[in-house]
Coordinates of C-alpha atoms in Angstrom, one line a residue:
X1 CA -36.1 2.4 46.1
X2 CA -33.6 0.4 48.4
X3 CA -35.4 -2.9 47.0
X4 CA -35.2 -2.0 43.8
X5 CA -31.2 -1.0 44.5
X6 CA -31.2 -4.5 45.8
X7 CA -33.3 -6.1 42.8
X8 CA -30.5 -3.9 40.3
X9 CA -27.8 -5.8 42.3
X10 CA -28.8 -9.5 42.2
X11 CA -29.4 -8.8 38.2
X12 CA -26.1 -7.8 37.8
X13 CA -24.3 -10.0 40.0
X14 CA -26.7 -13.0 38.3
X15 CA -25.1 -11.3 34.6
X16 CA -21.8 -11.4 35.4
X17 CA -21.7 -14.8 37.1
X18 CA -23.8 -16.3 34.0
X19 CA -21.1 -14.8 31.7
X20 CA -18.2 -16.3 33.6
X21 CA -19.6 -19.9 33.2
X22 CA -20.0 -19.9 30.1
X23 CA -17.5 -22.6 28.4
X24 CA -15.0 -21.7 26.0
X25 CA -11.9 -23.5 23.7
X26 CA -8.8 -22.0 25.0
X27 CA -5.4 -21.6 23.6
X28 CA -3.0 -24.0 25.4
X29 CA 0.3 -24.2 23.4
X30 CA 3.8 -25.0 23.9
X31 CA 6.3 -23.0 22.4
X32 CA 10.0 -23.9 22.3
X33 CA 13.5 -22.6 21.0
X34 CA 16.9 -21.1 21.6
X35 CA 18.0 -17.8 22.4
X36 CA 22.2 -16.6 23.2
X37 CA 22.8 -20.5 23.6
X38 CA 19.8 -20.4 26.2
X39 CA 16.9 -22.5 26.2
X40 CA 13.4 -21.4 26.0
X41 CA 10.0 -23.5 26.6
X42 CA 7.3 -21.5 27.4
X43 CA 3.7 -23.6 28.1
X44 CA 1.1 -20.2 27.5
X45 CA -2.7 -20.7 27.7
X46 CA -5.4 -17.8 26.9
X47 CA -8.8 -17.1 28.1
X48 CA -10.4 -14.2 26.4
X49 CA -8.0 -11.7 27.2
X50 CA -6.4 -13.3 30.3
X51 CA -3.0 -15.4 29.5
X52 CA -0.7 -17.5 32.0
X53 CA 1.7 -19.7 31.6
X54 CA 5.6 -21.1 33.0
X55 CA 8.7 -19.7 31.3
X56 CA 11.7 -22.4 31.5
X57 CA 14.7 -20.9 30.9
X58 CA 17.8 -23.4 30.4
X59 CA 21.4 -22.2 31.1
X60 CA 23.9 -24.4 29.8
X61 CA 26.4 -24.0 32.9
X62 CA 29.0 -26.3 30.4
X63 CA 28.3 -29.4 28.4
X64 CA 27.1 -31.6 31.2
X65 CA 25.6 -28.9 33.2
X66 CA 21.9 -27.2 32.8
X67 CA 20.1 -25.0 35.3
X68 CA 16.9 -24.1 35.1
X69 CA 14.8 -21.3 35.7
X70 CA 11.2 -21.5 36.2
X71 CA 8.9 -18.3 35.9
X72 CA 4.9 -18.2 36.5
X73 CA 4.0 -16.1 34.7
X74 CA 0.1 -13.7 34.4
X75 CA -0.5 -11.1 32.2
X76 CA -2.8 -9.5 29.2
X77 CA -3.3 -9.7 25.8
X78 CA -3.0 -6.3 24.0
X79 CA -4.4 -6.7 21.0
X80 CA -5.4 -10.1 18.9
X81 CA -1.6 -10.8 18.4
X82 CA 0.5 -9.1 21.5
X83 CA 0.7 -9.8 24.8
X84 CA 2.6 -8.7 28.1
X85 CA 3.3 -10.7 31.0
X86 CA 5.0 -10.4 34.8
X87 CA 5.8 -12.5 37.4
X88 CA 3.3 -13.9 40.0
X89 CA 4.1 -11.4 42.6
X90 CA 5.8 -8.6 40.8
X91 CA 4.2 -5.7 39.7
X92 CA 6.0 -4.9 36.5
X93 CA 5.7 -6.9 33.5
X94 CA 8.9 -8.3 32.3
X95 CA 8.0 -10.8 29.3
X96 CA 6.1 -9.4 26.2
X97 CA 5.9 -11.4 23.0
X98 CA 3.8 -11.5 19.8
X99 CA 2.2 -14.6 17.7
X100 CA 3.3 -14.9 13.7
X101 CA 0.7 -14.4 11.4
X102 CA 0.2 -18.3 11.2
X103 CA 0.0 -18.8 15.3
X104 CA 3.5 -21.1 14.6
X105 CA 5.5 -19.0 16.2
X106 CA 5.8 -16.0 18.5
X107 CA 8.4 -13.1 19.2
X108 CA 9.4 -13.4 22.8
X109 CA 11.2 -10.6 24.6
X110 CA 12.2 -10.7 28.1
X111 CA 14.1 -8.1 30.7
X112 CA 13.3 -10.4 33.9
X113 CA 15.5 -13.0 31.8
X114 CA 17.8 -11.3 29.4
X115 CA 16.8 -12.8 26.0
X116 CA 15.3 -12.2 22.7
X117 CA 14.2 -15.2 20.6
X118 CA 12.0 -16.4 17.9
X119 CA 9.9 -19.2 19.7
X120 CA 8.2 -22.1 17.5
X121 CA 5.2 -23.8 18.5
X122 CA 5.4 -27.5 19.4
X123 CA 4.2 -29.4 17.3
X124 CA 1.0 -31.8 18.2
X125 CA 1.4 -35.5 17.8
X126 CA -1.0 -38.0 17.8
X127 CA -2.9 -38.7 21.5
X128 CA -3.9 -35.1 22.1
X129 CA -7.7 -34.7 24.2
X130 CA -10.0 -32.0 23.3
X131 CA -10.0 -29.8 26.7
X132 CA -12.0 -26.8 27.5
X133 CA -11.5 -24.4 30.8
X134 CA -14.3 -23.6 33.1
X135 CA -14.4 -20.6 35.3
X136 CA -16.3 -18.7 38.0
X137 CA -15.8 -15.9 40.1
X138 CA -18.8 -15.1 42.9
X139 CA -18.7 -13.4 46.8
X140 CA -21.6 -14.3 49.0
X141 CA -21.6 -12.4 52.1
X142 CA -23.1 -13.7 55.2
X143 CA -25.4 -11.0 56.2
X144 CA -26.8 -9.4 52.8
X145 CA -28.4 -6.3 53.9
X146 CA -24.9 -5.4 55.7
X147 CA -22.2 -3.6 53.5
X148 CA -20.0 -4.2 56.0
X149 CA -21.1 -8.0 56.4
X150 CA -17.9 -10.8 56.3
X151 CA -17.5 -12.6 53.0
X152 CA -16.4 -16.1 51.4
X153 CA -14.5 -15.0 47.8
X154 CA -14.3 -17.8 45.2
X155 CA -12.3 -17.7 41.9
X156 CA -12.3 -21.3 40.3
X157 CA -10.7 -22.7 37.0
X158 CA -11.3 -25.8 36.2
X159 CA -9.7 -27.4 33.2
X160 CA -12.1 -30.2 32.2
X161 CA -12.9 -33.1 29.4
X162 CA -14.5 -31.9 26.0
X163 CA -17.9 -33.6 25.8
X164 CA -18.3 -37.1 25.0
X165 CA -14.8 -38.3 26.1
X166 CA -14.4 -41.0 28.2
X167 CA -16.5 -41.6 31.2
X168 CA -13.9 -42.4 33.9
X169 CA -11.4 -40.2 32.6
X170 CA -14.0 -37.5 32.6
X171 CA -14.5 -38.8 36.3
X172 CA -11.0 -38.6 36.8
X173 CA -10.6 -35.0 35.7
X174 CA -13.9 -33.3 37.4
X175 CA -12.4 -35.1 41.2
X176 CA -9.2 -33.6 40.6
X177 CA -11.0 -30.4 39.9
X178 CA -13.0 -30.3 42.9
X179 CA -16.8 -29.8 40.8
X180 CA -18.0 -33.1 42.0
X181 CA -21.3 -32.9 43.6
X182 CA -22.2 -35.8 45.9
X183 CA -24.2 -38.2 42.8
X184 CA -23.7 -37.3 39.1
X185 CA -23.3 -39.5 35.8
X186 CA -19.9 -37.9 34.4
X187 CA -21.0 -39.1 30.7
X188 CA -24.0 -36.0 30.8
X189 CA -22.7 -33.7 33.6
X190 CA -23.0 -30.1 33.0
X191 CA -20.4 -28.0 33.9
X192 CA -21.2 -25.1 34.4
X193 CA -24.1 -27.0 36.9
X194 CA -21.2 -28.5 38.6
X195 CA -19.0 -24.9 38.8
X196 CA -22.4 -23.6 40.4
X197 CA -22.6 -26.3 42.3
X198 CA -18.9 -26.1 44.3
X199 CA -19.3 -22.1 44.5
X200 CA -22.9 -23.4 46.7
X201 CA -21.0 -25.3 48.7
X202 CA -18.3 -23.2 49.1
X203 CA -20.6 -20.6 50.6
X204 CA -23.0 -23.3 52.2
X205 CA -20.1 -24.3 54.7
X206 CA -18.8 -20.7 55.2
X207 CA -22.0 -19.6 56.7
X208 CA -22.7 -23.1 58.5
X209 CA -19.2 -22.9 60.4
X210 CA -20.0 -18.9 61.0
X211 CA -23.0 -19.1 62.0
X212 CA -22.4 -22.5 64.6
X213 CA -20.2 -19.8 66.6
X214 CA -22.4 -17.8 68.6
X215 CA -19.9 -15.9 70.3
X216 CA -18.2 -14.7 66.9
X217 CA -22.1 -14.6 65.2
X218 CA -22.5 -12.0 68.2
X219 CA -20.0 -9.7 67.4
X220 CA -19.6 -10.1 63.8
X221 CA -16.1 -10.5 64.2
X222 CA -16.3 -13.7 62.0
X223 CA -13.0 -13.7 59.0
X224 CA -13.1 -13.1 55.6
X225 CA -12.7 -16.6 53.9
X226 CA -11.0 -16.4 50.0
X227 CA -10.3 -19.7 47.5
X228 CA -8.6 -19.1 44.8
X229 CA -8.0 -22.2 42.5
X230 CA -6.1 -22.0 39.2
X231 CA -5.4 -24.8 36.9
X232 CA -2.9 -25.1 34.3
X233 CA -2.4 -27.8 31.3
X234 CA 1.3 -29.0 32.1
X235 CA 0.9 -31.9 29.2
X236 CA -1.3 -33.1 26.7
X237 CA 0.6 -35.7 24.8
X238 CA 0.4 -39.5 24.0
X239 CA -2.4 -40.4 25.5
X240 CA -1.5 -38.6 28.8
X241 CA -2.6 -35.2 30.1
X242 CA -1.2 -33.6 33.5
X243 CA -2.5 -31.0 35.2
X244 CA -1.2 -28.4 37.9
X245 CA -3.8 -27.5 40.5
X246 CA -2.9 -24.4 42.4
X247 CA -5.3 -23.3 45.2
X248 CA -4.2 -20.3 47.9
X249 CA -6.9 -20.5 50.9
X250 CA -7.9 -18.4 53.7
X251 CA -10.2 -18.6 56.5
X252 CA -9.0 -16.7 58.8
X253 CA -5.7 -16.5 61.4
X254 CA -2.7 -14.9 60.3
X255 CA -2.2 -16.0 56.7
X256 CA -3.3 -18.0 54.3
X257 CA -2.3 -21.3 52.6
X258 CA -0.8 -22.2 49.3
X259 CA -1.4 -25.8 47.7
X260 CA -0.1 -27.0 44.5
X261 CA -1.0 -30.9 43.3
X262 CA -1.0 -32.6 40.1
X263 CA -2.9 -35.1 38.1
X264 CA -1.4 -37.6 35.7
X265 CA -3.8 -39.4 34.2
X266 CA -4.0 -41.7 30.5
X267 CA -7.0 -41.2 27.6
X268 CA -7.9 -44.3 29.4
X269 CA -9.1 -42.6 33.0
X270 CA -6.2 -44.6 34.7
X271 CA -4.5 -42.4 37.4
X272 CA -0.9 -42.6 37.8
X273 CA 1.1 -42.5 41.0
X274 CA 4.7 -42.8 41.5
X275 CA 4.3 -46.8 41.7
X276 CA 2.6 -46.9 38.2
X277 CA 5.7 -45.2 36.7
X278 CA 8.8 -46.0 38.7
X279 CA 10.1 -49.3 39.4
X280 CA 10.4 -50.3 43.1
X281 CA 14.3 -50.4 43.3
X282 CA 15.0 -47.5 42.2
X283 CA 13.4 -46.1 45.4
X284 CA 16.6 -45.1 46.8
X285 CA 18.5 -44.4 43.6
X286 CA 15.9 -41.2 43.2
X287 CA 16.4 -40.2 47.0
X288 CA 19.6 -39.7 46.0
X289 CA 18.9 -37.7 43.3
X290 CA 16.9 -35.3 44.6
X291 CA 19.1 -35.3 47.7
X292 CA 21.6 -34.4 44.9
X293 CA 19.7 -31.9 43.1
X294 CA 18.5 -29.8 46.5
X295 CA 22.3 -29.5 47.4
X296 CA 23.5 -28.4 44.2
X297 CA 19.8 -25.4 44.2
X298 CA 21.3 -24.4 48.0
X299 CA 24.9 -24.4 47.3
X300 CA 25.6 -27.5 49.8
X301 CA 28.7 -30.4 49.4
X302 CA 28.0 -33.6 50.3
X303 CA 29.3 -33.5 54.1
X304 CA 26.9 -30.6 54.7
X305 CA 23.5 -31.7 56.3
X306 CA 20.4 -30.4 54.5
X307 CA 18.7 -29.0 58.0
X308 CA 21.9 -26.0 56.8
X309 CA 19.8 -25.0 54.1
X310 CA 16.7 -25.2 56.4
X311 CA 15.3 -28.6 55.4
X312 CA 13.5 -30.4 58.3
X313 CA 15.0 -33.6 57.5
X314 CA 18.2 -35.0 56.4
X315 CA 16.8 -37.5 54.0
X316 CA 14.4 -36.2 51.0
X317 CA 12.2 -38.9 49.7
X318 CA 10.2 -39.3 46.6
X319 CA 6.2 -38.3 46.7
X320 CA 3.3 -39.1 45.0
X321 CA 3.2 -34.7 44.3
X322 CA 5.1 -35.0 41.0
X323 CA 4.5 -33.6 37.3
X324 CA 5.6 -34.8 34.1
X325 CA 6.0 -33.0 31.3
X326 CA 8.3 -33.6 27.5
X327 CA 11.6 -32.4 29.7
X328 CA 11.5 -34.8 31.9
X329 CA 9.6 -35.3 35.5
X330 CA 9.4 -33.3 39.1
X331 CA 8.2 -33.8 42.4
X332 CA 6.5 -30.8 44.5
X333 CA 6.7 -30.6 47.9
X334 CA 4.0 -27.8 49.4
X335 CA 5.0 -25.7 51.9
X336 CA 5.7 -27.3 55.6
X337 CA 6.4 -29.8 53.9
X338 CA 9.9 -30.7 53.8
X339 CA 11.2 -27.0 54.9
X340 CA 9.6 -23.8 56.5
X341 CA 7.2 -21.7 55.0
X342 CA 10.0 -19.2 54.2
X343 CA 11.5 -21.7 51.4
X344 CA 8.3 -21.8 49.8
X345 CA 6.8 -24.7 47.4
X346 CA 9.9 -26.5 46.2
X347 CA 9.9 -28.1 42.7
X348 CA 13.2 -30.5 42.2
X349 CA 13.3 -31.8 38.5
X350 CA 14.8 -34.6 36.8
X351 CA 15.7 -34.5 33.5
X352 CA 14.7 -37.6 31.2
X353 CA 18.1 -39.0 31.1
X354 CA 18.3 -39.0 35.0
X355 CA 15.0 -41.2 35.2
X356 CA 14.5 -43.3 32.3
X357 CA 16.1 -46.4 33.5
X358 CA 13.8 -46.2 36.3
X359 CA 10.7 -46.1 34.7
X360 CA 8.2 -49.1 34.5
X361 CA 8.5 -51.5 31.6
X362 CA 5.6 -51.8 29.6
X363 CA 3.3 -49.5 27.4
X364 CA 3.4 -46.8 29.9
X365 CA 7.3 -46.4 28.9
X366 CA 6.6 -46.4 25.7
X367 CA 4.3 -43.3 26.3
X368 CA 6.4 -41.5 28.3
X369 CA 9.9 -42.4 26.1
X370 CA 7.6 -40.7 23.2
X371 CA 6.9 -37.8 25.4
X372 CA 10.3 -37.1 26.2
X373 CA 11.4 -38.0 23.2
X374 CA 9.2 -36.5 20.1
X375 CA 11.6 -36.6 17.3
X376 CA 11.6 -40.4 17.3
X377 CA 7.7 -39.8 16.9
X378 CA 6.5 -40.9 13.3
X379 CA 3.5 -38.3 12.7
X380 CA 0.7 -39.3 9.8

């Protein structure tokens, strides 16, 4: 009876697991308008019934002035056309919205941020790549005949290249999302092979390291370890895509860490860094911006050192941890970082107009002046 229990279990786990890999199209959308002279931009992707997304809310302080908020946001679909969403963190929802019956537009309440809008859909312009999200979810405890054995948890996303695209971009994308296995040809790479294949070795070095300690082995007093990597589309636009990579860790110690990168990376499987969009001088012209922009988040003048605010150092430089997206371009500096864990991730955006003059001449301006830019974009 207890191996059949046991058979019953493997099944079921072997069900579930299977169901979770299976690849599906998901809705990644960017909806954007104006609500009580605020401004709205919500990036929103579903899976199934699962959506997530960033809420940007834009406060017009006066006519040279924005602020913006920036909500992640998780949260369920209701029915086909509803949805309800709260903040990472919170436990009560506090966005709920529904789509038009043509998907152009959705109805988009919120009591976290006091608004009630009409959102359109942004419209897609030429450049766009064909992206599907990948997903698994498996625990493998060390000892499998103890119910009270220590475990390594994995939840993976991984947003990765619609078949047939371009082999180094395809290589470009499955690095960044951590499925690589040690030889593969990216051209005819499965997937869901390469999903199994990370949660393997996930697992593989959890019991390795475990086991290689005798005195812990010997009193089964090894940690818990947990992954959790989420993925989010940021852009997909002009030839470009970016993509957030968010992955909290634990493996034991008193907590664990959260890790946020990002990819930029052109149709062509080119990776761009900070040096393949900014020009060199401008080096110290962005310090100062962001020097700028941190005072102005922590209510600082210009006399006032930063280490006030808590910042380890009294200079903030640029890093190759940045995002762009059509409202202009961020860097992201983790926790530790540049501050104590208290301050958490910090995000310092620069609007378009701020950075333009310090982008790269070439084709790659022209890319990203159409990105931040769309209007002046000529659609077939």
């Amino acid at each position: 009876m207890c191996h059949l229990k046991r058979l019953l279990y493997f099944v079921l786990l072997f069900v579930a697991v299977s169901f979770r890999l299976q690849s599906q199209d998901f809705l990644a959308q960017r909806f954007e308008g104006k609500s009580d002279g605020l401004g709205l931009i919500l990036y929103m992707e579903q899976y199934n019934t699962s959506v997530s997304g960033n809420l940007f809310v834009f406060h017009h302080a006066d006519s040279t002035k924005i602020t913006v908020s920036r909500m992640e946001l998780i949260g369920t679909m209701a029915d086909e056309t509803t949805f309800v969403m709260k903040q990472a963190g919170f436990p009560e929802p506090c966005i709920s919205g529904s789509f038009s019956k043509s998907g152009n537009s959705i109805a988009l309440t919120g009591s976290c941020a006091t608004f009630q809008a009409e959102v359109q859909v942004h419209k897609s312009v030429t450049g766009q790549m064909m992206l599907d999200l990948y997903r698994i979810s498996e625990t493998t405890p060390l000892w499998p005949d103890d119910p009270f054995s220590p475990k390594a948890s994995l939840e993976m996303d991984a947003i990765l290249p619609h078949v047939n695209s371009n082999a180094r971009y395809t290589d470009a994308l499955i690095r960044f999302a951590s499925v690589q296995p040690g030889n593969y040809a990216p051209a005819t790479a499965a997937y869901d092979s390469l999903m199994k294949f990370a949660s393997m070795r996930f697992s593989d070095q959890y019991r390795r390291l475990a086991e290689g300690d005798p005195v812990q082995n010997q009193t089964r007093r090894i940690p818990d370890w947990e992954r959790i990597q989420q993925m989010q589309l940021v852009l997909n636009d002009q030839g470009l895509v970016c993509i957030e990579k968010t992955v909290y860790a634990y493996s034991g110690g008193a907590n664990g860490m959260t890790n946020s990168s990002y990819l930029i990376v052109n149709d062509s499987g080119n990776i761009l860094t900070y040096r393949d969009i900014f020009r060199e001088e401008c080096y110290d012209e962005l310090s100062s911006l962001i020097d700028q922009k941190l005072r102005d988040a922590y209510s600082l003048d210009a006399q006032s050192p930063l280490s006030q605010a808590g910042f380890f150092n009294e200079i903030i430089q640029p890093n190759d941890n940045l995002y762009l997206s059509h409202d202009g371009l961020a860097f992201v500096y983790n926790v530790y970082e540049i501050a104590p864990r208290s301050m958490g991730t910090i995000r310092v955006r620069l609007l378009p107009e701020e950075v333009e003059q310090c982008i790269e001449p070439g084709i790659l301006n022209e890319q990203i002046r159409r990105i931040f830019h769309p209007a002046f974009i000529v659609e077939p």
